[in-house]
Amino acid sequence: MLTHGLPLIDRVHLGLAQQNGVTAVILALVFERDFGGFVAVIAPAILTVNLVHAVANRTADAWEARRSLPSVPL
């Protein structure tokens, strides 16, 4: 409902943004109180998720650029 009327690429970026790791950061900090060293274990996963997010957005941008090019008859 929130994305109704938005261009496809904007909806793709919003969907990919759900994987940005903010929730993982919050959970890691909350669990650190009860489980010492939790952040040290979760930190590489958070960095990986953010890296995947950046790559996925670049891929989506490249896909949109290629999709929006006019087709040339052969």
Tab-separated table of C-alpha atoms in Angstrom:
chain	number	residue	atom	x	y	z
A	1	MET	CA	0.000	0.000	0.000
A	2	LEU	CA	2.781	2.409	0.859
A	3	THR	CA	4.532	1.991	-2.463
A	4	HIS	CA	1.460	2.258	-4.691
A	5	GLY	CA	2.225	4.626	-7.540
A	6	LEU	CA	5.993	4.579	-7.065
A	7	PRO	CA	8.221	3.601	-9.981
A	8	LEU	CA	9.349	-0.021	-9.985
A	9	ILE	CA	12.966	0.805	-9.194
A	10	ASP	CA	11.916	2.761	-6.097
A	11	ARG	CA	9.911	-0.230	-4.886
A	12	VAL	CA	12.917	-2.477	-5.507
A	13	HIS	CA	15.169	-0.175	-3.479
A	14	LEU	CA	12.663	-0.077	-0.622
A	15	GLY	CA	12.464	-3.848	-0.603
A	16	LEU	CA	16.220	-4.165	-0.544
A	17	ALA	CA	16.479	-1.595	2.242
A	18	GLN	CA	14.689	-4.004	4.562
A	19	GLN	CA	17.899	-6.026	4.621
A	20	ASN	CA	20.193	-3.228	5.767
A	21	GLY	CA	21.094	-4.708	9.150
A	22	VAL	CA	19.676	-2.040	11.471
A	23	THR	CA	17.568	-4.649	13.238
A	24	ALA	CA	20.633	-6.851	13.652
A	25	VAL	CA	22.560	-3.994	15.259
A	26	ILE	CA	19.771	-3.334	17.760
A	27	LEU	CA	19.369	-7.025	18.604
A	28	ALA	CA	23.120	-7.478	19.006
A	29	LEU	CA	23.297	-4.599	21.467
A	30	VAL	CA	20.312	-5.894	23.432
A	31	PHE	CA	21.687	-9.450	23.644
A	32	GLU	CA	25.182	-8.231	24.567
A	33	ARG	CA	23.912	-7.575	28.106
A	34	ASP	CA	23.003	-11.250	28.601
A	35	PHE	CA	25.569	-12.946	26.376
A	36	GLY	CA	29.027	-11.433	26.561
A	37	GLY	CA	30.792	-11.325	23.192
A	38	PHE	CA	27.546	-11.419	21.216
A	39	VAL	CA	28.425	-8.269	19.264
A	40	ALA	CA	31.775	-9.739	18.244
A	41	VAL	CA	29.967	-12.692	16.694
A	42	ILE	CA	27.192	-10.663	15.039
A	43	ALA	CA	29.357	-7.786	13.735
A	44	PRO	CA	30.691	-9.707	10.695
A	45	ALA	CA	27.119	-10.683	9.779
A	46	ILE	CA	26.005	-7.052	10.014
A	47	LEU	CA	28.860	-5.936	7.762
A	48	THR	CA	28.058	-8.714	5.292
A	49	VAL	CA	24.381	-7.769	5.156
A	50	ASN	CA	25.268	-4.133	4.511
A	51	LEU	CA	27.718	-5.114	1.776
A	52	VAL	CA	25.085	-7.317	0.136
A	53	HIS	CA	22.639	-4.409	0.395
A	54	ALA	CA	25.042	-2.083	-1.415
A	55	VAL	CA	25.741	-4.645	-4.152
A	56	ALA	CA	22.029	-5.408	-4.565
A	57	ASN	CA	21.221	-1.709	-4.964
A	58	ARG	CA	23.932	-1.252	-7.583
A	59	THR	CA	22.631	-4.310	-9.406
A	60	ALA	CA	19.082	-2.967	-9.268
A	61	ASP	CA	20.266	0.392	-10.631
A	62	ALA	CA	22.108	-1.310	-13.483
A	63	TRP	CA	19.043	-3.446	-14.228
A	64	GLU	CA	16.799	-0.358	-14.286
A	65	ALA	CA	19.196	1.503	-16.591
A	66	ARG	CA	19.311	-1.441	-18.980
A	67	ARG	CA	15.524	-1.940	-18.787
A	68	SER	CA	14.756	1.697	-19.568
A	69	LEU	CA	16.922	1.847	-22.705
A	70	PRO	CA	14.830	2.016	-25.878
A	71	SER	CA	15.057	-1.148	-27.926
A	72	VAL	CA	16.628	-0.783	-31.338
A	73	PRO	CA	15.294	-2.977	-34.133
A	74	LEU	CA	17.949	-5.196	-35.697
